[in-house]
Tab-separated table of C-alpha atoms in Angstrom:
chain	number	residue	atom	x	y	z
A	97	MET	CA	-117.723	18.914	-174.512
A	98	PHE	CA	-115.308	15.503	-175.409
A	99	ASP	CA	-116.519	13.402	-178.101
A	100	TYR	CA	-116.428	9.924	-176.374
A	101	SER	CA	-118.034	7.826	-180.034
A	102	ILE	CA	-114.639	6.844	-180.794
A	103	LEU	CA	-114.226	5.173	-176.839
A	104	ASP	CA	-117.704	4.658	-177.315
A	105	ARG	CA	-117.146	1.960	-181.028
A	106	ALA	CA	-114.103	0.446	-179.257
A	107	MET	CA	-115.495	-0.826	-176.285
A	108	GLU	CA	-118.381	-1.737	-178.213
A	109	LYS	CA	-115.440	-3.920	-180.716
A	110	PHE	CA	-113.425	-5.118	-177.596
A	111	GLY	CA	-115.314	-5.196	-175.173
A	112	LYS	CA	-115.688	-3.422	-171.312
A	113	GLU	CA	-113.311	-5.236	-169.333
A	114	GLU	CA	-109.784	-4.869	-167.941
A	115	LYS	CA	-108.393	-7.248	-170.433
A	116	SER	CA	-109.473	-4.505	-173.220
A	117	LEU	CA	-107.711	-1.906	-171.897
A	118	ILE	CA	-105.049	-1.750	-174.355
A	119	ALA	CA	-106.846	-2.344	-177.068
A	120	VAL	CA	-109.279	0.505	-176.781
A	121	LEU	CA	-106.412	2.679	-175.960
A	122	GLN	CA	-104.249	1.891	-178.498
A	123	GLU	CA	-107.939	2.018	-180.700
A	124	ALA	CA	-108.429	5.936	-179.034
A	125	GLN	CA	-104.461	7.035	-179.868
A	126	GLU	CA	-105.115	5.767	-183.766
A	127	HIS	CA	-108.093	8.482	-183.540
A	128	TYR	CA	-106.701	11.269	-181.635
A	129	ARG	CA	-102.857	10.647	-182.417
A	130	TYR	CA	-101.927	10.844	-178.734
A	131	LEU	CA	-104.356	9.994	-175.627
A	132	PRO	CA	-106.204	12.996	-173.859
A	133	LYS	CA	-106.048	13.554	-170.522
A	134	GLU	CA	-110.323	13.579	-170.153
A	135	ILE	CA	-110.808	10.081	-172.108
A	136	PHE	CA	-109.394	8.563	-168.856
A	137	PRO	CA	-112.408	9.107	-166.283
A	138	TYR	CA	-114.794	7.738	-169.022
A	139	LEU	CA	-113.048	5.245	-170.079
A	140	ALA	CA	-112.979	4.844	-165.769
A	141	GLU	CA	-115.820	4.426	-164.945
A	142	LYS	CA	-117.661	1.699	-167.985
A	143	ILE	CA	-114.204	-0.562	-168.227
A	144	GLY	CA	-114.456	-0.730	-164.401
A	145	VAL	CA	-111.042	0.666	-163.098
A	146	SER	CA	-109.092	3.462	-161.788
A	147	GLU	CA	-107.838	6.275	-163.301
A	148	ALA	CA	-104.627	5.012	-162.002
A	149	LYS	CA	-104.295	2.257	-163.594
A	150	ILE	CA	-105.165	4.010	-167.018
A	151	TYR	CA	-102.386	6.284	-166.401
A	152	GLY	CA	-100.370	3.273	-165.533
A	153	VAL	CA	-100.491	1.904	-168.918
A	154	VAL	CA	-100.379	4.802	-170.435
A	155	THR	CA	-96.782	5.861	-169.211
A	156	PHE	CA	-95.331	2.637	-168.606
A	157	TYR	CA	-96.186	1.461	-172.549
A	158	GLU	CA	-93.695	3.467	-174.970
A	159	ASN	CA	-95.579	3.867	-177.853
A	160	PHE	CA	-98.955	5.516	-175.798
A	161	SER	CA	-98.806	9.105	-175.531
A	162	ILE	CA	-100.676	11.793	-173.144
A	163	GLU	CA	-99.415	15.293	-175.378
A	164	GLN	CA	-100.484	15.943	-178.617
A	165	LYS	CA	-98.087	14.715	-181.316
A	166	GLY	CA	-98.413	15.912	-184.857
A	167	LYS	CA	-99.997	15.192	-187.955
A	168	TYR	CA	-96.008	13.651	-189.002
A	169	VAL	CA	-94.740	12.242	-187.161
A	170	ILE	CA	-91.365	12.018	-188.007
A	171	LYS	CA	-88.821	9.498	-186.061
A	172	VAL	CA	-85.386	9.553	-186.355
A	173	CYS	CA	-83.147	6.238	-184.897
A	174	ASP	CA	-80.160	6.938	-182.901
A	175	GLY	CA	-79.421	3.276	-182.718
A	176	THR	CA	-76.250	2.192	-182.835
A	177	ALA	CA	-75.343	1.158	-186.475
A	178	CYS	CA	-77.540	4.880	-187.255
A	179	HIS	CA	-75.495	6.880	-184.438
A	180	VAL	CA	-72.159	5.785	-186.232
A	181	ARG	CA	-73.890	6.679	-189.366
A	182	ASN	CA	-74.756	10.502	-188.522
A	183	SER	CA	-78.454	10.642	-187.200
A	184	VAL	CA	-77.270	13.478	-185.109
A	185	PRO	CA	-76.960	15.914	-188.236
A	186	VAL	CA	-80.105	14.840	-189.468
A	187	LEU	CA	-81.244	15.340	-185.861
A	188	ASN	CA	-80.195	18.669	-184.999
A	189	GLU	CA	-80.967	20.017	-188.887
A	190	LEU	CA	-85.141	18.198	-188.343
A	191	ARG	CA	-85.270	20.421	-185.528
A	192	LYS	CA	-83.930	23.868	-186.982
A	193	VAL	CA	-85.858	23.402	-189.943
A	194	LEU	CA	-88.988	23.037	-188.174
A	195	GLY	CA	-88.105	25.978	-185.380
A	196	LEU	CA	-88.358	23.102	-182.368
A	197	LYS	CA	-86.410	24.860	-179.092
A	198	GLU	CA	-85.299	22.754	-176.507
A	199	GLY	CA	-87.406	20.151	-175.137
A	200	GLN	CA	-90.358	20.632	-177.625
A	201	LYS	CA	-91.047	17.955	-179.543
A	202	THR	CA	-94.177	18.819	-181.788
A	203	THR	CA	-94.188	22.403	-184.222
A	204	GLU	CA	-96.941	24.705	-183.335
A	205	ASP	CA	-99.100	24.532	-186.243
A	206	LEU	CA	-99.067	20.363	-185.273
A	207	LEU	CA	-98.263	19.360	-188.447
A	208	PHE	CA	-94.266	17.681	-187.119
A	209	THR	CA	-93.709	15.714	-183.865
A	210	VAL	CA	-90.441	14.680	-183.684
A	211	GLU	CA	-88.911	11.535	-181.753
A	212	THR	CA	-85.578	9.717	-180.908
A	213	VAL	CA	-86.328	5.915	-181.309
A	214	SER	CA	-83.519	2.945	-180.284
A	215	CYS	CA	-84.494	0.727	-183.688
A	216	LEU	CA	-86.493	1.415	-186.487
A	217	GLY	CA	-84.968	-2.640	-187.554
A	218	ALA	CA	-83.351	-0.457	-190.824
A	219	CYS	CA	-79.350	-1.155	-189.793
A	220	GLY	CA	-78.735	-1.381	-193.435
A	221	LEU	CA	-80.332	1.230	-194.427
A	222	ALA	CA	-78.963	3.998	-191.698
A	223	PRO	CA	-79.428	6.655	-190.621
A	224	VAL	CA	-82.919	6.115	-190.738
A	225	MET	CA	-85.724	8.442	-190.794
A	226	MET	CA	-89.729	6.965	-190.977
A	227	VAL	CA	-91.718	9.839	-190.851
A	228	ASN	CA	-95.597	8.422	-189.739
A	229	GLU	CA	-95.513	4.988	-192.043
A	230	THR	CA	-92.785	5.756	-195.006
A	231	VAL	CA	-88.813	5.000	-194.279
A	232	HIS	CA	-86.691	7.239	-195.274
A	233	SER	CA	-82.743	5.625	-196.170
A	234	ALA	CA	-79.922	7.364	-195.860
A	235	MET	CA	-79.918	10.543	-194.585
A	236	THR	CA	-78.030	13.612	-194.552
A	237	PRO	CA	-79.302	16.909	-193.693
A	238	GLU	CA	-80.017	18.044	-197.170
A	239	LYS	CA	-82.021	15.090	-197.743
A	240	VAL	CA	-84.085	16.180	-194.107
A	241	ARG	CA	-84.951	19.469	-195.864
A	242	GLU	CA	-86.210	17.969	-198.676
A	243	VAL	CA	-88.773	15.437	-197.089
A	244	ILE	CA	-90.095	18.559	-195.131
A	245	LYS	CA	-90.477	21.097	-198.386
A	246	ASN	CA	-92.341	18.226	-200.334
A	247	ILE	CA	-94.400	17.796	-196.908
A	248	LYS	CA	-95.001	21.253	-196.285
A	249	GLU	CA	-95.585	21.863	-200.162
A	250	ALA	CA	-98.419	18.893	-200.269
A	251	GLU	CA	-99.784	20.515	-196.772
A	252	ASN	CA	-99.575	24.285	-199.171
A	253	VAL	CA	-97.528	25.203	-195.956
């Protein structure tokens, strides 16, 4: 049985109407770290919209994810400034160190998710990557290994 209490609290906070859907989804994603499809029928019934509408909103906005994410979401910028300052080797090193196969974004242990983004708004610090809310600037493959090592040590992995 799925725990819907986080959704109930979000609907109490934002309301049970269509205009509250995005806020409720944001709250749900913050809690689950993604939007499990199991919540769609529940939300559809409570808010009074179709599951298709919810799915449409979730797939339209880039910040929403229906794929489970790791505890540490690593975003590697591949915008113009980062790309010309070698963000690709940073991304490749991340995938190598974390053992991610082609097309795989999240590690098996759900500790890390690696994503590429078009811009993190820190062009002067390029190449940049973010681990959750922490910005790491002037990244190199060597710095990638150090960041991952520090996280794993903190997690006792």
